[in-house]
Amino acid sequence: MVGIVLVSHSSLLAAGIVEMARMVMQQAPVPIAVAAGADDPEHPLGTDAAKIRRAIEEVYSDDGVLVLMDLGSAILSAEMAVDFLPEDKRANVRLCAAPIVEGAIAAVVQASLGASLDRVEAEALGSLAGKSESLSNHVYAAVSEALAPSAGAAVRALEIQLTVTNRLGLHARPAALLVQTAGRFRSDIRIARAGQAARQVNAKSFNAVASLGIRQHEVITVAARGPDAAEALAALQQLAAEKFGESDELPEASQAAPPVSGGEAPAGALRGAAASPGYAIGPAVMLRQVEPQVERRPIDDPDAEMSRLRAALDAVRESTRSLRDQVARQHPYEAAIFDAYLMFLDDPEVLTRVQRMIEEERVNAEWAWRKTVDESARAFEAIEDEYMRARAVDIRDIGAQVLSRLTGQTRSGSIDQAGILIAPDLSPSETAYLDRTAVLGICTERGSPSSHSAILARTLGIPAVTGVGAAIARIHPGTTLVVDGYEGLVWIAPDDQVVADYTERRAQWQAAREQARQSSAMPAITKDGAHIEVAANIGSLADAHAAVEHGADGVGLLRTEFLFLNRTAAPDEDEQYETYAAIARVMEGRPVIVRTLDVGGDKPLAYIPLGREENPFLGQRAIRLCLNQPDLFATQLRAILRASAGHRLKVMFPMIADIGELRRARAILGAVADGLRAQSVPMADSIEVGMMVEVPSAALLAHVFAPEIDFFSIGSNDLIQYTLAAERGNAAVVHLQDGLHPAVLVQIQHVVQSAQRAGKWVSVCGELAADHDAVPVLIGLGIQKLSMSPGAIPQVKELIRRLTLAEARQWASQALTMESAEAVRRFIRSRQEALAEG
Amino acid sequence: MPISRDDVIAWLSVYGQLLEDHREYLTQLDSSIGDADHGVNMDRGFKAVLGKLPTVADKDIGTILKSVGMTLVQTVGGASGPLYGTFFLQAGAATANKMELSLAEWASAVEGAINGLMARGKANIGDKTMVDALVPALHALKQAIADGIDEHEALRQSASAAEQGMKNTIPLVAKKGRASYLAERSAGHQDPGATSSYLMFKAMVDAWTK
């Protein structure tokens, strides 16, 4: 693999580039070495030829080394470093004229694909194309065109369309993954914005893909031509379904931001950005904001100032955490906004700057804090990216909260009456504190639809229009306003006709919202009357709230690992009991399946020594570990059984591979239950016990297990991984990780048939359960319960309501006879399309 | 006038002292058209060189000069690191295993050094760089030797040619390095690199003719 050397005057710059490069380098680690900075702490900027030579040697192989440098002496020193190398190595070292940041990212992506030195260098040299293109300077377009391989026009291309759902669009990381995936195939693969086929680019070129600047919700057309075109498209489709490796990113607020509407505002209205949909009518009310006054004061005791600051930071951290938890109860994802605040409060860089100012300039903590916050916020405001600029508001907000603690002055005011809130801008905490019953709508002078406060307004369901501009000053308190959060319009003192029109629209909007809320909570019943339970996979108390919010019929998988990871001692029985009981209470009588601890060499626990395993996925994990740690296991089982009192809890054992494991686990459970009963500890009279089917041996021998359990839950992620010997998270084998593979379906069929004969039921709790192609097949195979991440529930319920069990059975039996996952997927899609048309 | 190993060491020490004395001045020149670090960088580099000299003082001239070159490369940080580094490494290559040099041999070593530096920096006369001081100094030295002039006088002529070349950089527009970003605005300022190069020749006069 080609190695990369970064030469910079600044070690900070080089470290930053390495950090960015690691983001795009997914699986195959590219050797990167850095030669940056001088060893003089007084003057840390500089370059050093000897250091560069060492860096080159460090990553050198006969595949070659690409050296990227910043400017001036970096170039001279790099040239000199090459002269220092032994003759035979020099030819394999290339000094690259590409800009260092763009060039490094492009080079790392290509290198991780195993490209040749020539190719890596060409890609780096073309790396300005994306930026140049988006800044309307087409000088570099020719370069990226030159990089595109010629298309074999004779062969017809296969085409698919993919929707990009990633919040930031196809930015660096997802684009890199797309390029890497495309790069595995021999076919010529091109992508373009849907409807812009003329501007197709090479999907194997990071620069070219990034230059498209695909944003969230845009549709791309992928065309592949060549011997493995179909496989390539399937892999890319899978990748898109997994949000290009960002499936763990925060889901969007339940209602997406509508696009900013253009055009002139009608007479009598102001136009802004439609930040949160809905309609509101009411008088204008003002939010009074008083920023704390800060004066520069000379001080004698810097330590005293620092301890005042620390106390203020502690207090704000505490209140932010509590606010976070409060929001989390209803809006777990939006609560993450407050994590950004906490990060700023804990930022060592910020604290160091403030401390230095206090010590060196002998100024009061307020002054030093405000100056530092201002600088940080301005740095964000200077970034040419709306999302990053919105972060400046967050920083100013949290900064002001610390200031009001320091000064003892209270900051934000309240509103006097119900109405439409008018404000210059709203911070997330202000938005979160809004009295939902008093604030009918929001209208702000500044702010954008991607600001945190807009996201919060959407989750709170408050119609909002942001960025109305200075004209907002014309609005007097008490003036009647109409907020149109769909069109981004604010009507000032509208006439009766407009008011009547919007009163009608508001009524319809509220009715529709109520219906949507109710329908996600309604059961999912197929057109021919089969009831399929749709449950949630959760891993925290906050997730439980999200599950209810999204209409989950229960919890199909409670991952208990969250209680055990990242701590130095195991949680005691009481702590576990409280948590399981709290989750059960949130689920309000819905069934909750508690999976016992599933950790192992890949998720080590500090308090359980585990030997290093060559292959932790095939090692001592899950039930295997618990059976070797009987105290740990018994404690968890006691907590679960105690929490079962008054709740519908079920116990499930993970990763059972052999009947002996199941029997030992059940024996421990029985002993624990006997012990509790002997002490008259309350618990449910009977508790259902199930096992995960993740290991092919369990699937193949399901008929042996079925009589001894109450239910099976198929963990599709692991079952696929173990069946196809393709590790999850390894992008190089992602094409094998399709749960619609007949090898997986045949096992599921056997599990269901074995269960049915014994009168037991089967659920699927992996990602397959939320895969819209897979749902009809699973139902058709006889799965009665699907469990998935909460956000996926409403759509899967909708899908089930459009199906009939009879058809699903036919599709499933045909799928079982097919030869590949791809064939199954194609078949199911054609059926679903036919269904939609017919 | 043979130039002994000790003469070379004396020259380096004087040059180091001159750089220390002119540190602020060089930095001030650099702040007008560059990144205000030339004086600091050169002083730091030569402090390191002088610190290292005792460890090689018993070696031949070539080894001493190469050691100076490597030290500068690793400690100067800015562009003058690889440039002066190359100068001294090339000079060292030309004087390998020599314990004593004639002035003509010295001039020839300097010539090789300047050629190496020009190749490294890809700079020519008139680009407003050290080359503008170094090349006239070399020509004057060679001319004086060819004319059979007194060797002390030859060194003085060489240094004054360097000084003239340095002053000639004032009206020039920079073509290389950070100063070139200023384009026309770099005119009217004396080049700091040419200045430190002149000091190197002045150090020969100070060390060897007094």
Coordinates of N, CA, C and O in Angstrom, one line a residue, chain A residues 256-335:
Chain A
A256 N -38.8 16.5 8.9 CA -37.6 17.1 8.3 C -37.8 18.6 8.1 O -39.0 19.0 7.9
A257 N -36.7 19.3 8.0 CA -36.9 20.7 7.7 C -37.3 20.9 6.3 O -36.7 20.3 5.4
P258 N -38.4 21.6 6.1 CA -38.8 21.8 4.7 C -37.8 22.8 4.0 O -37.1 23.5 4.7
P259 N -37.6 22.7 2.7 CA -36.7 23.5 2.1 C -37.1 25.0 2.2 O -38.3 25.3 2.4
V260 N -36.1 25.9 2.1 CA -36.4 27.3 2.2 C -37.2 27.7 0.9 O -36.8 27.3 -0.2
S261 N -38.3 28.3 1.1 CA -39.1 28.7 -0.1 C -38.6 30.0 -0.7 O -38.1 30.8 0.0
G262 N -38.7 30.1 -2.0 CA -38.2 31.3 -2.6 C -39.3 32.2 -2.9 O -40.4 32.1 -2.5
G263 N -38.9 33.2 -3.7 CA -39.9 34.1 -4.2 C -40.3 35.3 -3.3 O -39.9 35.3 -2.1
E264 N -41.0 36.2 -3.8 CA -41.4 37.4 -3.1 C -42.5 37.0 -2.1 O -43.3 36.1 -2.3
A265 N -42.5 37.7 -0.9 CA -43.6 37.5 0.0 C -44.8 38.2 -0.5 O -44.7 39.3 -1.1
P266 N -46.0 37.7 -0.3 CA -47.2 38.4 -0.7 C -47.3 39.7 0.2 O -46.7 39.8 1.2
A267 N -48.1 40.6 -0.3 CA -48.2 41.9 0.4 C -48.7 41.6 1.8 O -49.6 40.8 2.0
G268 N -48.2 42.3 2.8 CA -48.7 42.1 4.1 C -47.9 41.0 4.9 O -48.2 40.7 6.0
A269 N -47.0 40.3 4.2 CA -46.3 39.2 4.8 C -44.8 39.4 4.7 O -44.3 40.1 3.8
L270 N -44.0 38.8 5.6 CA -42.6 38.8 5.5 C -42.1 37.4 5.2 O -42.8 36.4 5.6
R271 N -41.1 37.2 4.4 CA -40.6 35.9 4.1 C -39.3 35.6 4.8 O -38.4 36.4 4.9
G272 N -39.3 34.4 5.4 CA -38.1 33.9 6.1 C -37.9 32.4 5.6 O -38.4 32.0 4.6
A273 N -37.2 31.7 6.4 CA -37.0 30.3 6.1 C -38.0 29.5 6.9 O -38.3 29.7 8.1
A274 N -38.6 28.5 6.2 CA -39.5 27.6 6.8 C -38.8 26.6 7.7 O -38.2 25.7 7.3
A275 N -38.7 26.9 9.0 CA -37.9 26.1 9.9 C -38.6 25.0 10.6 O -38.0 24.0 11.1
S276 N -39.9 25.2 10.8 CA -40.7 24.1 11.5 C -42.1 24.2 11.0 O -42.7 25.2 11.0
P277 N -42.6 23.1 10.4 CA -43.9 23.2 9.7 C -45.1 23.3 10.7 O -45.0 23.0 11.8
G278 N -46.1 23.9 10.1 CA -47.3 24.1 10.9 C -47.8 25.5 10.7 O -47.2 26.4 10.1
Y279 N -49.0 25.8 11.3 CA -49.6 27.1 11.2 C -49.9 27.6 12.6 O -50.3 26.8 13.5
A280 N -49.7 28.9 12.9 CA -50.1 29.5 14.2 C -50.6 30.9 14.0 O -50.2 31.6 13.1
I281 N -51.6 31.2 14.8 CA -52.2 32.6 14.7 C -52.2 33.1 16.1 O -52.6 32.4 17.1
G282 N -51.8 34.4 16.3 CA -51.8 34.9 17.7 C -51.1 36.3 17.8 O -50.5 36.7 16.8
P283 N -51.1 36.9 18.9 CA -50.5 38.2 19.1 C -49.0 38.0 19.2 O -48.5 37.0 19.7
A284 N -48.2 39.0 18.7 CA -46.8 39.0 18.9 C -46.4 39.2 20.3 O -46.9 40.1 21.0
V285 N -45.5 38.3 20.8 CA -45.0 38.5 22.2 C -43.5 38.5 22.1 O -42.9 37.9 21.2
M286 N -42.9 39.3 23.0 CA -41.4 39.4 22.9 C -40.8 38.6 24.0 O -41.3 38.5 25.1
L287 N -39.6 38.0 23.7 CA -38.8 37.4 24.7 C -37.8 38.4 25.2 O -37.0 38.9 24.3
R288 N -37.8 38.7 26.4 CA -36.9 39.7 26.9 C -35.5 39.0 27.2 O -35.5 38.1 28.0
Q289 N -34.5 39.5 26.6 CA -33.2 39.0 26.8 C -32.3 40.1 27.3 O -32.2 41.1 26.7
V290 N -31.7 39.9 28.4 CA -30.7 40.8 29.0 C -29.4 40.1 29.1 O -29.2 39.1 29.8
E291 N -28.4 40.6 28.3 CA -27.1 40.0 28.3 C -26.4 40.5 29.6 O -26.5 41.7 29.9
P292 N -25.7 39.7 30.3 CA -25.0 40.2 31.5 C -24.0 41.3 31.1 O -23.3 41.2 30.1
Q293 N -23.9 42.3 31.9 CA -22.9 43.3 31.7 C -21.5 42.9 32.3 O -21.5 42.4 33.4
V294 N -20.5 43.1 31.5 CA -19.2 42.6 31.9 C -18.2 43.8 31.8 O -18.1 44.4 30.8
E295 N -17.5 44.0 32.9 CA -16.4 45.0 32.8 C -15.1 44.4 33.0 O -15.0 43.4 33.7
R296 N -14.1 45.0 32.5 CA -12.7 44.5 32.7 C -12.2 45.1 34.0 O -12.3 46.3 34.2
R297 N -11.8 44.2 34.9 CA -11.3 44.6 36.2 C -9.9 44.1 36.4 O -9.7 42.9 36.1
P298 N -9.0 44.8 37.0 CA -7.7 44.2 37.3 C -7.9 43.4 38.6 O -8.7 43.7 39.5
I299 N -7.2 42.3 38.7 CA -7.3 41.4 39.9 C -5.9 41.1 40.4 O -4.9 41.2 39.7
D300 N -5.9 40.7 41.7 CA -4.6 40.3 42.3 C -4.4 38.8 42.4 O -3.3 38.3 42.5
D301 N -5.5 38.1 42.5 CA -5.4 36.7 42.8 C -6.0 35.8 41.7 O -7.2 35.5 41.7
P302 N -5.2 35.5 40.7 CA -5.7 34.7 39.6 C -6.3 33.4 40.0 O -7.3 32.9 39.4
D303 N -5.8 32.8 41.1 CA -6.3 31.5 41.5 C -7.8 31.6 42.0 O -8.6 30.8 41.7
A304 N -8.0 32.7 42.7 CA -9.4 33.0 43.1 C -10.3 33.1 41.9 O -11.5 32.6 41.9
E305 N -9.9 33.8 40.9 CA -10.7 34.0 39.7 C -11.0 32.6 39.0 O -12.1 32.3 38.6
M306 N -9.9 31.8 39.0 CA -10.1 30.5 38.3 C -11.1 29.7 39.1 O -11.9 28.9 38.5
S307 N -11.0 29.8 40.5 CA -11.9 28.9 41.2 C -13.4 29.4 41.1 O -14.3 28.6 41.0
R308 N -13.5 30.7 40.9 CA -14.9 31.3 40.7 C -15.4 30.7 39.3 O -16.5 30.3 39.2
L309 N -14.5 30.7 38.3 CA -14.9 30.3 37.0 C -15.3 28.8 37.1 O -16.3 28.3 36.5
R310 N -14.4 28.0 37.8 CA -14.7 26.6 37.8 C -16.0 26.3 38.5 O -16.8 25.4 38.0
A311 N -16.3 27.1 39.5 CA -17.6 26.9 40.2 C -18.8 27.2 39.3 O -19.8 26.5 39.2
A312 N -18.6 28.3 38.5 CA -19.7 28.6 37.5 C -19.8 27.5 36.5 O -20.9 27.1 36.1
L313 N -18.7 27.0 36.0 CA -18.7 26.0 35.0 C -19.4 24.7 35.5 O -20.2 24.1 34.9
D314 N -19.1 24.4 36.8 CA -19.7 23.2 37.4 C -21.2 23.4 37.5 O -22.0 22.5 37.2
A315 N -21.6 24.6 37.9 CA -23.1 24.8 38.0 C -23.8 24.7 36.7 O -24.9 24.1 36.6
V316 N -23.2 25.3 35.7 CA -23.8 25.3 34.4 C -23.8 23.9 33.8 O -24.8 23.4 33.2
R317 N -22.7 23.1 34.1 CA -22.7 21.8 33.6 C -23.8 20.9 34.2 O -24.5 20.2 33.6
E318 N -24.0 21.2 35.5 CA -25.0 20.5 36.2 C -26.4 20.8 35.7 O -27.2 19.9 35.4
S319 N -26.7 22.1 35.5 CA -28.0 22.4 35.0 C -28.2 22.0 33.6 O -29.3 21.6 33.2
T320 N -27.1 22.0 32.8 CA -27.3 21.6 31.4 C -27.6 20.1 31.4 O -28.4 19.6 30.6
R321 N -26.9 19.3 32.2 CA -27.2 17.9 32.3 C -28.6 17.6 32.6 O -29.3 16.8 32.1
S322 N -29.1 18.4 33.6 CA -30.5 18.1 34.0 C -31.5 18.5 32.9 O -32.5 17.8 32.7
L323 N -31.2 19.6 32.2 CA -32.0 20.0 31.1 C -32.0 19.0 30.0 O -33.0 18.6 29.4
R324 N -30.7 18.4 29.8 CA -30.6 17.4 28.8 C -31.5 16.2 29.1 O -32.2 15.7 28.3
D325 N -31.5 15.8 30.4 CA -32.2 14.6 30.8 C -33.7 14.9 30.6 O -34.5 14.0 30.2
Q326 N -34.1 16.1 30.9 CA -35.5 16.5 30.8 C -36.0 16.4 29.4 O -37.0 15.9 29.1
V327 N -35.2 17.0 28.5 CA -35.5 16.9 27.1 C -35.5 15.5 26.6 O -36.3 15.1 25.8
A328 N -34.5 14.7 27.1 CA -34.4 13.3 26.7 C -35.6 12.5 26.9 O -35.9 11.6 26.2
R329 N -36.4 12.9 27.9 CA -37.6 12.1 28.2 C -38.5 12.1 27.0 O -39.2 11.1 26.8
Q330 N -38.6 13.2 26.3 CA -39.5 13.2 25.2 C -38.8 13.1 23.9 O -39.3 12.6 22.9
H331 N -37.6 13.7 23.8 CA -36.9 13.8 22.6 C -35.4 13.4 22.7 O -34.5 14.2 22.7
P332 N -35.2 12.1 22.8 CA -33.9 11.6 23.1 C -32.8 12.1 22.1 O -31.7 12.4 22.5
Y333 N -33.2 12.2 20.8 CA -32.2 12.5 19.9 C -31.8 14.0 20.0 O -30.6 14.4 19.9
E334 N -32.8 14.8 20.1 CA -32.5 16.3 20.2 C -31.7 16.6 21.5 O -31.0 17.6 21.6
A335 N -31.9 15.7 22.5 CA -31.1 16.0 23.7 C -29.6 16.0 23.5 O -28.9 16.6 24.2

